[in-house]
PDB file of C-alpha atoms in Angstrom:
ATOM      1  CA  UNK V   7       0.000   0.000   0.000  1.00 45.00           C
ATOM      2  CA  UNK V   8       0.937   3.215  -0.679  1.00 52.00           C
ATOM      3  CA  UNK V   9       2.899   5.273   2.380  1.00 50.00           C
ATOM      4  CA  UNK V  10       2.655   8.248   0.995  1.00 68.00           C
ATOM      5  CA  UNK V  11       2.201  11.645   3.238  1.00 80.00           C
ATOM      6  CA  UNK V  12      -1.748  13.363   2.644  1.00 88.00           C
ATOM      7  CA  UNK V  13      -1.860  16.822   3.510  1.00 86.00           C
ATOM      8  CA  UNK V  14      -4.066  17.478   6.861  1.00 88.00           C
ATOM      9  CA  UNK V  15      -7.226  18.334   4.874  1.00 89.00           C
ATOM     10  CA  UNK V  16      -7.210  15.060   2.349  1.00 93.00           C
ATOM     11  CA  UNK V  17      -7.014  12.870   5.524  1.00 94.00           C
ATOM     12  CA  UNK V  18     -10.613  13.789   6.064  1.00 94.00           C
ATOM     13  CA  UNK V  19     -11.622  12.196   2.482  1.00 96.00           C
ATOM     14  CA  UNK V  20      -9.685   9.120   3.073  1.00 96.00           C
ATOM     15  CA  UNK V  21     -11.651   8.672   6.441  1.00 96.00           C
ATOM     16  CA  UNK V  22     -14.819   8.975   4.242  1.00 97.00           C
ATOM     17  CA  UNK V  23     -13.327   6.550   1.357  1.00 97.00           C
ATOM     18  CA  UNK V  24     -12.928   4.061   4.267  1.00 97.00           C
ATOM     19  CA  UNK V  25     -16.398   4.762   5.430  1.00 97.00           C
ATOM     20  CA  UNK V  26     -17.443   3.740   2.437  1.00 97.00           C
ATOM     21  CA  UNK V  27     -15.447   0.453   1.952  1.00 97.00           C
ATOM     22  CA  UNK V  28     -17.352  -0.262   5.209  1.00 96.00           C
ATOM     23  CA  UNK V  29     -20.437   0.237   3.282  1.00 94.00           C
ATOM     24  CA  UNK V  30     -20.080  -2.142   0.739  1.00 95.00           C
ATOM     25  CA  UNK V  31     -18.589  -4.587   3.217  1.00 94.00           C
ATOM     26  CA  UNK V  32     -21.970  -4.645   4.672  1.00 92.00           C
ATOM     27  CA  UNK V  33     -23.685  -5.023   1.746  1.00 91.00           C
ATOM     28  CA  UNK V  34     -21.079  -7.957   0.837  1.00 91.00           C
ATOM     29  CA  UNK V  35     -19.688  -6.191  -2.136  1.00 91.00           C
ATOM     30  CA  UNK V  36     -16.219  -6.680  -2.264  1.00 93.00           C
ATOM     31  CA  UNK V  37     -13.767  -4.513  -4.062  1.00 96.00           C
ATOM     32  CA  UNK V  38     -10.060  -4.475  -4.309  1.00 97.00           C
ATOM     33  CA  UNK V  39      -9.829  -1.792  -1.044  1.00 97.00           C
ATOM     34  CA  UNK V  40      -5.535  -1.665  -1.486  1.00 97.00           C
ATOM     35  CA  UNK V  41      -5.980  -1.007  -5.382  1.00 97.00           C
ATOM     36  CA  UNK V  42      -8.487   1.751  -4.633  1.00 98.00           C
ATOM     37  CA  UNK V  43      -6.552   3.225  -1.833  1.00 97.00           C
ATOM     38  CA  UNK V  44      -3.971   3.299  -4.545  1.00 97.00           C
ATOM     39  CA  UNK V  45      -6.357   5.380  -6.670  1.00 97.00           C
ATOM     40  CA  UNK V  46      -7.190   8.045  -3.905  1.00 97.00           C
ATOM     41  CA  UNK V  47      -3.252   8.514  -3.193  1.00 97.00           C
ATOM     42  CA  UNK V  48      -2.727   8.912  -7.048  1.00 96.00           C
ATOM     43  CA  UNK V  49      -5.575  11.380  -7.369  1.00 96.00           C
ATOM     44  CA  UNK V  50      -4.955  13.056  -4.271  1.00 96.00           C
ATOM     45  CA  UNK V  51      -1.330  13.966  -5.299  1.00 94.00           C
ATOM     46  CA  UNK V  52      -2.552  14.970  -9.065  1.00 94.00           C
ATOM     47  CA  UNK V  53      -5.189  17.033  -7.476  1.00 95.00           C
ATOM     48  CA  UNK V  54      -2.990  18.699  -4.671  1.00 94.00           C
ATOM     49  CA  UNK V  55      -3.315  22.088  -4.783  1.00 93.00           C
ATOM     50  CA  UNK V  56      -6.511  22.544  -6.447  1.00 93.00           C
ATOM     51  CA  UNK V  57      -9.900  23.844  -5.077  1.00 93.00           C
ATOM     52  CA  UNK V  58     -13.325  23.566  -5.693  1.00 92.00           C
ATOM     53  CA  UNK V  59     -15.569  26.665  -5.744  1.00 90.00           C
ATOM     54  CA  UNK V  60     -16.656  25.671  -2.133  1.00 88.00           C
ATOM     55  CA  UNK V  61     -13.051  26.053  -1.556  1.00 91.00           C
ATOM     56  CA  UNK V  62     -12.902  22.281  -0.383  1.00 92.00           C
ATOM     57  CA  UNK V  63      -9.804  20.614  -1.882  1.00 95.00           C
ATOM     58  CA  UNK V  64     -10.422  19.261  -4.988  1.00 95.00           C
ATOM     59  CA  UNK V  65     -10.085  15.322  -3.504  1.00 97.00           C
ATOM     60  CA  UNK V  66     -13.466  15.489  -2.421  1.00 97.00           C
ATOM     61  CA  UNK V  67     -15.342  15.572  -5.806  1.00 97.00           C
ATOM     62  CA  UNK V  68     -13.889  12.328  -6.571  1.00 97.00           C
ATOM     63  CA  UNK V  69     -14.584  10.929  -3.013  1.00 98.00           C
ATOM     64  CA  UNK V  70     -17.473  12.178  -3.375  1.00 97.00           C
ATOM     65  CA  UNK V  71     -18.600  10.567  -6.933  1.00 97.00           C
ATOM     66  CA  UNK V  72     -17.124   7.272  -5.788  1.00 98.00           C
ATOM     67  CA  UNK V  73     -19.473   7.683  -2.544  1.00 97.00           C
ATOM     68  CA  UNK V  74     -22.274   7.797  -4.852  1.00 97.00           C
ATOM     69  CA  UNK V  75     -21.658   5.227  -7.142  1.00 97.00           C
ATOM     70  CA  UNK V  76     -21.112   3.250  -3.832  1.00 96.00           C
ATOM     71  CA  UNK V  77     -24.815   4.211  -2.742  1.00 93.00           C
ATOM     72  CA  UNK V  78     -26.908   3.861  -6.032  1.00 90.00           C
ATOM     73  CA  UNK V  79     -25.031   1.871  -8.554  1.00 82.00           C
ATOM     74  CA  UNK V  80     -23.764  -1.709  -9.414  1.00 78.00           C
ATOM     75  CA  UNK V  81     -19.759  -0.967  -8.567  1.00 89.00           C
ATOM     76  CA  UNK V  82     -17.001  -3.226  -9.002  1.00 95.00           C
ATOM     77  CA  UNK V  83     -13.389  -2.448  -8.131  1.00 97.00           C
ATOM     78  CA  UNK V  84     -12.527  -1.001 -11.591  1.00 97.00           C
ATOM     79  CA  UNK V  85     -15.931   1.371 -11.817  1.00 96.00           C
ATOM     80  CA  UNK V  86     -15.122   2.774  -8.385  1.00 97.00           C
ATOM     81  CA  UNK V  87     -11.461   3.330  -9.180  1.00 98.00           C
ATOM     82  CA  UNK V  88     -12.741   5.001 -12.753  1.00 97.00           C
ATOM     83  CA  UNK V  89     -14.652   7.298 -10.320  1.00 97.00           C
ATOM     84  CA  UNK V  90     -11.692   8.439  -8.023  1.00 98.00           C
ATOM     85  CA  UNK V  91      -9.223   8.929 -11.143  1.00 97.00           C
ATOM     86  CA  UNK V  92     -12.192  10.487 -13.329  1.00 94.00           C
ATOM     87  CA  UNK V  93     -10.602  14.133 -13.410  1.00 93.00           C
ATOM     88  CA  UNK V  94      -6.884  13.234 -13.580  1.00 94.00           C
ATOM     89  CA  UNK V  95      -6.653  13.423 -17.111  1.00 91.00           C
ATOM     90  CA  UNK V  96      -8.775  16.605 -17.977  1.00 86.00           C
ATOM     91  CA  UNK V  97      -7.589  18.737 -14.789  1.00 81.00           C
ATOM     92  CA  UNK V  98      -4.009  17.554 -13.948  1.00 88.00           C
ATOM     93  CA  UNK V  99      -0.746  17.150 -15.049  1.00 89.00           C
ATOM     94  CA  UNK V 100      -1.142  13.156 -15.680  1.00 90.00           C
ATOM     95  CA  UNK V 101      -3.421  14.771 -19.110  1.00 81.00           C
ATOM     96  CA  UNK V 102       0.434  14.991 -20.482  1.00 83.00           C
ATOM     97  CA  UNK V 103       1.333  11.738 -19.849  1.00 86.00           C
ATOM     98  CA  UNK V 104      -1.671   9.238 -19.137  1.00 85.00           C
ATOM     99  CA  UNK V 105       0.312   6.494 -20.077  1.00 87.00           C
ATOM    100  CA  UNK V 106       0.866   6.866 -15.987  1.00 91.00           C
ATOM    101  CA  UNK V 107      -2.659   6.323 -15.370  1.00 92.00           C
ATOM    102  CA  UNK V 108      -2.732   3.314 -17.627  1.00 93.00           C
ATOM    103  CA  UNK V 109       0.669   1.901 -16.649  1.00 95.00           C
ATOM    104  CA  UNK V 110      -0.452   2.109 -12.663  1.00 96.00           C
ATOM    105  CA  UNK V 111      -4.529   0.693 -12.948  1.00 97.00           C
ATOM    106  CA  UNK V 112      -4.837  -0.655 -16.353  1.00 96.00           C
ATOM    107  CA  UNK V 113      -6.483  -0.219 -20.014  1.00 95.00           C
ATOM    108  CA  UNK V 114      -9.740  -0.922 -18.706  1.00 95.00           C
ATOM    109  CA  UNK V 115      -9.717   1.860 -16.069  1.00 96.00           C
ATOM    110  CA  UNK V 116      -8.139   4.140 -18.408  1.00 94.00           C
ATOM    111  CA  UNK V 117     -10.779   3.211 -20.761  1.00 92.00           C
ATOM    112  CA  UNK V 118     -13.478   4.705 -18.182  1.00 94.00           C
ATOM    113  CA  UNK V 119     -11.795   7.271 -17.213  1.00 94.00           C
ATOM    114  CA  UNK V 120     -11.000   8.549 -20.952  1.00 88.00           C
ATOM    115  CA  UNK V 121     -14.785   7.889 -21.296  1.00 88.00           C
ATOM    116  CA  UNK V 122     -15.696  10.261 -19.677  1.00 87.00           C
ATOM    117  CA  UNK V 123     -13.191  13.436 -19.591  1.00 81.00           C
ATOM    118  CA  UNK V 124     -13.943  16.297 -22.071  1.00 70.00           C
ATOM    119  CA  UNK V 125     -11.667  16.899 -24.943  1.00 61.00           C
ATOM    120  CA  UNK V 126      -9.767  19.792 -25.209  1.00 66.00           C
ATOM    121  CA  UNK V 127     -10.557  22.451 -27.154  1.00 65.00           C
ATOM    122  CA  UNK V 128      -7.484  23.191 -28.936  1.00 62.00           C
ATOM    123  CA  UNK V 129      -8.149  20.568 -30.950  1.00 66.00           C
ATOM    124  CA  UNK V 130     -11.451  21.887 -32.605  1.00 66.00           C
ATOM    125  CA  UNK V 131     -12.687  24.800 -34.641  1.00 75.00           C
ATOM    126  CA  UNK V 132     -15.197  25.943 -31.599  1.00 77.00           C
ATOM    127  CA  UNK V 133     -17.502  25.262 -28.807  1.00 79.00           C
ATOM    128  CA  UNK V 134     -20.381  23.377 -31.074  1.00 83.00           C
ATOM    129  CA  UNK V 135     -17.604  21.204 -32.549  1.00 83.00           C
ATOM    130  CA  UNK V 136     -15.569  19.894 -28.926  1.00 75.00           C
ATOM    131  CA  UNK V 137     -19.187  19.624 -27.823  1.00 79.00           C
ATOM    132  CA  UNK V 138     -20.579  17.094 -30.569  1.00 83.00           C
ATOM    133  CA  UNK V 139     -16.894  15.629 -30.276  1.00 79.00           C
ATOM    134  CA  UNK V 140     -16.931  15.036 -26.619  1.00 78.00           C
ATOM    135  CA  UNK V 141     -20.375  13.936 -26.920  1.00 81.00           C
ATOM    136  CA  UNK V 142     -19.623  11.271 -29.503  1.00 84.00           C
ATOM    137  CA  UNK V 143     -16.662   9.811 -28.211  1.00 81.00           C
ATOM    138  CA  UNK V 144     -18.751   9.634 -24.458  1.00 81.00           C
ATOM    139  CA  UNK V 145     -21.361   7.336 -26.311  1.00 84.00           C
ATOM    140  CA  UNK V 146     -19.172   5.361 -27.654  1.00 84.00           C
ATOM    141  CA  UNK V 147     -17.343   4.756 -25.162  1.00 81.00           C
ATOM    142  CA  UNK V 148     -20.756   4.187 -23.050  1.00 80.00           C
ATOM    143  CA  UNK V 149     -21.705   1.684 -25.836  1.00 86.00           C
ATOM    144  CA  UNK V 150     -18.349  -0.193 -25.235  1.00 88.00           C
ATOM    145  CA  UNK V 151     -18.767  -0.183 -21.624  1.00 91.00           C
ATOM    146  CA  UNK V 152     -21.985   0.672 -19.833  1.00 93.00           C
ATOM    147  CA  UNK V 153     -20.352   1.379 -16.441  1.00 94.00           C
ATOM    148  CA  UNK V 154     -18.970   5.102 -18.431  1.00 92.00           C
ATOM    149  CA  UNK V 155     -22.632   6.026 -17.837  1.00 93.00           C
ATOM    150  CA  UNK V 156     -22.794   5.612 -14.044  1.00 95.00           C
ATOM    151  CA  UNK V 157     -19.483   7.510 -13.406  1.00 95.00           C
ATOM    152  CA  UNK V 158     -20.403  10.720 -15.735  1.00 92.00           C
ATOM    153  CA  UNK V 159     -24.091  10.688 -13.705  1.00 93.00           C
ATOM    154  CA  UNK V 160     -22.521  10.597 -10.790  1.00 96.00           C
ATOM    155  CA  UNK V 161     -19.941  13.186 -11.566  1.00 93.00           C
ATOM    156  CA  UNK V 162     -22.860  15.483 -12.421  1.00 91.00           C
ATOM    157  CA  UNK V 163     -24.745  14.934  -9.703  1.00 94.00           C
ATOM    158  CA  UNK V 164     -21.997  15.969  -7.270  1.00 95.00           C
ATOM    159  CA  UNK V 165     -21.468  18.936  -9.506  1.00 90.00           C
ATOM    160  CA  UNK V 166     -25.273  20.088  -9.591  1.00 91.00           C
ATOM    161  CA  UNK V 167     -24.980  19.610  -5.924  1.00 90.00           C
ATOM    162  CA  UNK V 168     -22.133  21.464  -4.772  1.00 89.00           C
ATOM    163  CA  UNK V 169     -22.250  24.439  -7.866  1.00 69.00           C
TER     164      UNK V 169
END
């Protein structure tokens, strides 16, 4: 398991991610707790730094998304590990190398995860274009695997929530 040092204020969302592995222990679900611990150390120290508009650290949007996939969806290991990494690659540094993200949790999770982050708009001639773009490759990615769908929904609800 990973030793690394969280900053006073992510301790908080690792007490909650264990709250929730004690969820799904009681509802016999059982996930790969080390790999996911894993997860929320990687996305903790790709997130450091960062705030959300609530000025919580940013750690807690993806604590927060895996806490309701945890509550209202099917989850296996991988789906709940998509939902803790789900912002690494659109609002970190890992975006310039997610061969890291692969190399550390796998094409499958990387699948998910590139399911559902935006594309960048450098790429495209304007806002209508990344928007069909993003759109398209998010369905068929959704098509490929169902458990995208769960993840963005999730991420969205947290967002309406907390906007």
């Amino acid at each position: 398991m990973n030793t690394q040092v969280l900053a006073p204020e992510e301790m908080r969302y690792l007490r909650e991610l264990k709250g929730i592995f004690h969820l799904l222990r009681g509802r016999e679900v059982a996930v790969d707790e080390d790999l996911l611990l894993e997860g929320f150390y990687f996305s903790a120290e790709a997130h450091r730094g960062q705030r959300r508009y609530s000025g919580d650290p940013f750690i807690s949007h993806p604590v927060a998304v895996v806490k309701i996939l945890a509550e209202h969806s099917y989850v296996d290991t991988e789906t709940l590990l998509a939902g803790i990494l789900h912002d690494t690659l659109e609002d970190t540094d890992v975006r310039k190398e997610p061969v890291t993200l692969m190399a550390n949790f796998g094409e499958e999770v990387f699948s998910l995860v590139r399911g559902v982050t935006k594309l960048k708009p450098a790429y495209f001639r304007g806002k209508l274009e990344l928007q069909a773009q993003t759109l398209k490759r998010f369905f068929f990615e959704a098509l490929t695997d169902p458990r995208v769908l769960p993840i963005k929904m999730a991420d969205r609800l947290h967002n309406l929530w907390t906007a």
